[in-house]
Structures are given as structure tokens and as C-alpha cells.
PDB file of C-alpha atoms in Angstrom:
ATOM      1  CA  UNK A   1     -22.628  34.582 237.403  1.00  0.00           C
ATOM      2  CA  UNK A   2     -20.537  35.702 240.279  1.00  0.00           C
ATOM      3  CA  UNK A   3     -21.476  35.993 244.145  1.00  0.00           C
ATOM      4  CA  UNK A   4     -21.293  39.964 245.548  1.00  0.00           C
ATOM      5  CA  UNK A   5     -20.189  40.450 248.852  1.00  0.00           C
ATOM      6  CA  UNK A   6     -20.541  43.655 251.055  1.00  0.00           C
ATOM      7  CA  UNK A   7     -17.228  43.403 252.704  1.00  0.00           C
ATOM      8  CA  UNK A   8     -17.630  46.345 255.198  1.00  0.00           C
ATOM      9  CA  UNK A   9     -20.754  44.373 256.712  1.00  0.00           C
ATOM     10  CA  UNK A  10     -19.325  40.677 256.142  1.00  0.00           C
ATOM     11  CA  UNK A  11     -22.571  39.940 253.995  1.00  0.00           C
ATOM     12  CA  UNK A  12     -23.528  38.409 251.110  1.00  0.00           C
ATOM     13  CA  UNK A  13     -25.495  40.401 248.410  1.00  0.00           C
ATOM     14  CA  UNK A  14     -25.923  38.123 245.902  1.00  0.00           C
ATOM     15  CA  UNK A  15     -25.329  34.815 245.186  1.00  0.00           C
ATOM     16  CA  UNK A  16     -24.983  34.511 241.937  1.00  0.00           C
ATOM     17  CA  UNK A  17     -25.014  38.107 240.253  1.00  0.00           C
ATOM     18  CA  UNK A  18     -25.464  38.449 236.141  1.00  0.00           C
ATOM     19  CA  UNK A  19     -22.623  40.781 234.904  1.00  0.00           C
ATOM     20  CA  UNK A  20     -24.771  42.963 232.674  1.00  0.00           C
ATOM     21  CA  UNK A  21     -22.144  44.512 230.689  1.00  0.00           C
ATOM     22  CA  UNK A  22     -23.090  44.703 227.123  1.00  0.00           C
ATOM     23  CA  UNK A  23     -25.861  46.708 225.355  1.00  0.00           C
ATOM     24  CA  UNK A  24     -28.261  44.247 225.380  1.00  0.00           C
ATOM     25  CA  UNK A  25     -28.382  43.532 228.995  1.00  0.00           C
ATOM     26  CA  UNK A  26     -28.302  47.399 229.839  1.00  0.00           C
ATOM     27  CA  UNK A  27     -31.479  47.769 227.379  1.00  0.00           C
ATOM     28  CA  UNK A  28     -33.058  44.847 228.140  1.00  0.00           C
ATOM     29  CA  UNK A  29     -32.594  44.706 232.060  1.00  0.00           C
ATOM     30  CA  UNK A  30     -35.209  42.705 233.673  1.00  0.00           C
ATOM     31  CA  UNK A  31     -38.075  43.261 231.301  1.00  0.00           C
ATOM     32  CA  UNK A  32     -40.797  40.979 230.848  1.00  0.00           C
ATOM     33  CA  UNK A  33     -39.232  38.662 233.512  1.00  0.00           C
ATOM     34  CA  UNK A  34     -41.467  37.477 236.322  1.00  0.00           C
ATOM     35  CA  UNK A  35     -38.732  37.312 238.807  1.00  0.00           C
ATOM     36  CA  UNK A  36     -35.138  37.002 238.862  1.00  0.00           C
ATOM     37  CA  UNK A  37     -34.518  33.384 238.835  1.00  0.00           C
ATOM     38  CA  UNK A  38     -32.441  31.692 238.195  1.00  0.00           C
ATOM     39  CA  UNK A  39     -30.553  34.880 239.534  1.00  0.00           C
ATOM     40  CA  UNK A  40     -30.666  37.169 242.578  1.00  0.00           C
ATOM     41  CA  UNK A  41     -28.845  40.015 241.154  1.00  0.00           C
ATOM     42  CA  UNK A  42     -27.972  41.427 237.803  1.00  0.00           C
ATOM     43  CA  UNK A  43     -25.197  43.978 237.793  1.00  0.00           C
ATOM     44  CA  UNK A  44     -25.502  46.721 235.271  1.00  0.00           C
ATOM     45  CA  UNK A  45     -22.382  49.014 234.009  1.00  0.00           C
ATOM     46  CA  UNK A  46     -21.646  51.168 232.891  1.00  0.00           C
ATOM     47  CA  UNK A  47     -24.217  52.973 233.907  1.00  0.00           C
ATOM     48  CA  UNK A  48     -26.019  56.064 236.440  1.00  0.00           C
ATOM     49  CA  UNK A  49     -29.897  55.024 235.143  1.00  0.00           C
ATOM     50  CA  UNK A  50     -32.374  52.734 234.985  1.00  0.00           C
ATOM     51  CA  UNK A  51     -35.747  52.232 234.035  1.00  0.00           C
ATOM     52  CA  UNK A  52     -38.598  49.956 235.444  1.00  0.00           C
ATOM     53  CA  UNK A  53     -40.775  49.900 232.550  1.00  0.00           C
ATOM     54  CA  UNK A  54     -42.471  46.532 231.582  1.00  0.00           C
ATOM     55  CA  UNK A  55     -40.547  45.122 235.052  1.00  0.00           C
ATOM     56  CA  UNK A  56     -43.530  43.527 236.666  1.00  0.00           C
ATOM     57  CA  UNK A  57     -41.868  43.454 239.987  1.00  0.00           C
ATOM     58  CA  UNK A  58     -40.433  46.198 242.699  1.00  0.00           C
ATOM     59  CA  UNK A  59     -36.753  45.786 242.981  1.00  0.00           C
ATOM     60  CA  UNK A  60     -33.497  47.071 245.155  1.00  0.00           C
ATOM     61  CA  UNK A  61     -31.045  48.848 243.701  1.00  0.00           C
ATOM     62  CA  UNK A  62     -27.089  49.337 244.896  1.00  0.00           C
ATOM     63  CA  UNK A  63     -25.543  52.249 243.139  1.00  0.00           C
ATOM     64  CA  UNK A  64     -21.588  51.877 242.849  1.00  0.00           C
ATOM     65  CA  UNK A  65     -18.888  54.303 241.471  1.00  0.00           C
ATOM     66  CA  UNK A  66     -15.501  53.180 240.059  1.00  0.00           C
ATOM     67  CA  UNK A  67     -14.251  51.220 242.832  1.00  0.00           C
ATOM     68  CA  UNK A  68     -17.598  49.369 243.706  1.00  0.00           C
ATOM     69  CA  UNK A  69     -18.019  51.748 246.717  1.00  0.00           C
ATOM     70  CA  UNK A  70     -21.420  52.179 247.664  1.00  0.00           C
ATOM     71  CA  UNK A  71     -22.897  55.638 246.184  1.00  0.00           C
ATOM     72  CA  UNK A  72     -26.520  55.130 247.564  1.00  0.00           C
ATOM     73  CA  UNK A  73     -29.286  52.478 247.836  1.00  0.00           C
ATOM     74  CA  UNK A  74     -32.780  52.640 246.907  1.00  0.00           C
ATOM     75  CA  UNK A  75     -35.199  49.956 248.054  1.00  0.00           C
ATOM     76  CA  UNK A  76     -38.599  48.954 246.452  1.00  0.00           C
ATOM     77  CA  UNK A  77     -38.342  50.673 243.669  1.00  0.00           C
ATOM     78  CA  UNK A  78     -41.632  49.962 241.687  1.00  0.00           C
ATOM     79  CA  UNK A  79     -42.139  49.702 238.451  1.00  0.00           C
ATOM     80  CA  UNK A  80     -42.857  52.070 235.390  1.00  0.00           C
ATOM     81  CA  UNK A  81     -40.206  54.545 237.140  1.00  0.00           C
ATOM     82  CA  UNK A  82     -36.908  55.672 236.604  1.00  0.00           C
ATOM     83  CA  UNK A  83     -34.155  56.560 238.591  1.00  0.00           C
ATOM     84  CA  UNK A  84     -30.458  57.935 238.449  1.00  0.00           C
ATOM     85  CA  UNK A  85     -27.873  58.444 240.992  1.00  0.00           C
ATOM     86  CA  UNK A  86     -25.222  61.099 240.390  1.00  0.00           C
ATOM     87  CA  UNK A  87     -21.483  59.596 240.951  1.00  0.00           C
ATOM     88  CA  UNK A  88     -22.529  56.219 240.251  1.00  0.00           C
ATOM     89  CA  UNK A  89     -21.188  54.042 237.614  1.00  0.00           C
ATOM     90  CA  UNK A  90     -22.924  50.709 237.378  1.00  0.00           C
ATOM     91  CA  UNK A  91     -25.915  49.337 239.733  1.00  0.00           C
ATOM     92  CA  UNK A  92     -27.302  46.081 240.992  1.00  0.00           C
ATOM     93  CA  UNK A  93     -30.368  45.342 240.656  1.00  0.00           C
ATOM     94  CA  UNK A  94     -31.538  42.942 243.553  1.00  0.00           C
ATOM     95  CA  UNK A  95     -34.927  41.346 244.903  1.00  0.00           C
ATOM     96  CA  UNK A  96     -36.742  43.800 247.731  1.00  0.00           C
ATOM     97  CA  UNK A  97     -35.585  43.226 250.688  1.00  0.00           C
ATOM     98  CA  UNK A  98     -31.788  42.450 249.863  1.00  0.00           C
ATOM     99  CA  UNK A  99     -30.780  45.639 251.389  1.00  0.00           C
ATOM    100  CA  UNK A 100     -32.468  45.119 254.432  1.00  0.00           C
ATOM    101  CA  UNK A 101     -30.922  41.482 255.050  1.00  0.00           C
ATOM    102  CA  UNK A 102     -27.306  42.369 254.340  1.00  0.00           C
ATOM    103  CA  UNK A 103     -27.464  45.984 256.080  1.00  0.00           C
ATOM    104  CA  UNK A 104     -26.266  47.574 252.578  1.00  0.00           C
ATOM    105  CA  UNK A 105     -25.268  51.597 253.252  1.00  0.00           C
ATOM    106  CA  UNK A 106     -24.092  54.376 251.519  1.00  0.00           C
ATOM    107  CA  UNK A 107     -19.964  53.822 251.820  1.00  0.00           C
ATOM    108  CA  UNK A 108     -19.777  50.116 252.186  1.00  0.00           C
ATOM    109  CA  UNK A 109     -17.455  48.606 249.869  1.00  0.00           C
ATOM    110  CA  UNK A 110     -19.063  45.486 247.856  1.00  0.00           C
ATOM    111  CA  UNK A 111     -16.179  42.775 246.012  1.00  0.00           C
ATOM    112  CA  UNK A 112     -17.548  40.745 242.935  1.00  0.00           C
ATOM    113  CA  UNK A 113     -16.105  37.350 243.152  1.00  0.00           C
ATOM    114  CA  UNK A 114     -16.586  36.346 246.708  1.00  0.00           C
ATOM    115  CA  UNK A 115     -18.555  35.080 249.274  1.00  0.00           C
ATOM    116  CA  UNK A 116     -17.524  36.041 253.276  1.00  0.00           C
ATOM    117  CA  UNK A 117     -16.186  33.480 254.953  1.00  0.00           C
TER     118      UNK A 117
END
């Protein structure tokens, strides 16, 4: 697990961020959970889609291209949906209301790896 940092706003995403890089994280996502714990963040790539079904919770998602600049956001996403985001490459999926507390835009550049300090 690695912290995520928006370094354009000098906030922290994520504390400690899952690095959902192989199959079975990109299939499985956040199924069946109840909540994230005892993560705030699970980073998915690669990847332009994701689907909510059997997540039992709404979610916030930070859509990245290549060089972890931000693509788009999309907050409270609720479950049974999908969603895609042309240009992106991975996502992170975060608990509602992480966008609004680190002021997370389109453009903003995120580093994986650090906390601001």
C-alpha cells in the first residue's frame, strides 16, 4: 500500500492506496466488501472502466492517463453502475467525499509514493 498525493493542491488522497494491478484485483475490485478498510483507496490499471456491481457502497473515482494526470473525477458513484472515461488509463477508487476534502480537479497531477510535506 502506498500513500497518493495530489501535488498540484498539496493534498493527500490516500493514505494507504492498494495497487490493483493484476487480473484479479481489476475483476474483483471492491465486491462484496463493506467498506474499504483497512484501505482508503485501491488503484486500478490498466484500465478506462469500472463496474459497481455487488459494491454495497457509493464510491469516488480519479481517472488518470499515462502520467497520473488527472483525466476527470466522478463523485458518489452508486452502485450497480458502470462508468468509463475516455483518455484514462487506470482509476482510484476512493471513499465519497475524498474529492471534496483534497479539492481533486480535472488536470491536477497526483504522485504514488508520497505524502505532502
Amino acid at each position: 500500500m502506498v500513500p497518493v498525493t495530489n501535488v498540484t493542491r498539496g493534498t493527500t488522497v490516500a493514505r494507504a492506496c492498494v495497487l490493483g494491478v493484476s487480473f484479479g484485483w481489476r475483476l474483483r475490485g471492491l465486491m462484496f466488501r463493506r467498506g474499504f478498510g483497512p484501505f482508503d483507496g485501491l488503484w486500478l490499471a490498466p484500465t478506462a472502466e469500472i463496474h459497481m456491481f455487488w459494491v454495497r457502497f457509493p464510491i469516488d473515482l480519479v481517472w488518470l492517463d499515462a502520467q497520473l494526470r488527472v483525466v476527470a473525477v466522478t463523485a458518489g458513484i452508486a452502485p450497480w453502475r458502470v462508468k468509463t472515461c475516455r483518455g484514462a488509463t487506470s482509476v482510484i477508487e476512493l471513499p465519497v467525499g475524498a474529492l471534496a476534502s483534497s479539492g481533486t480537479q480535472p488536470g491536477d497531477q497526483m504522485v504514488l509514493g508520497a505524502l505532502p510535506g
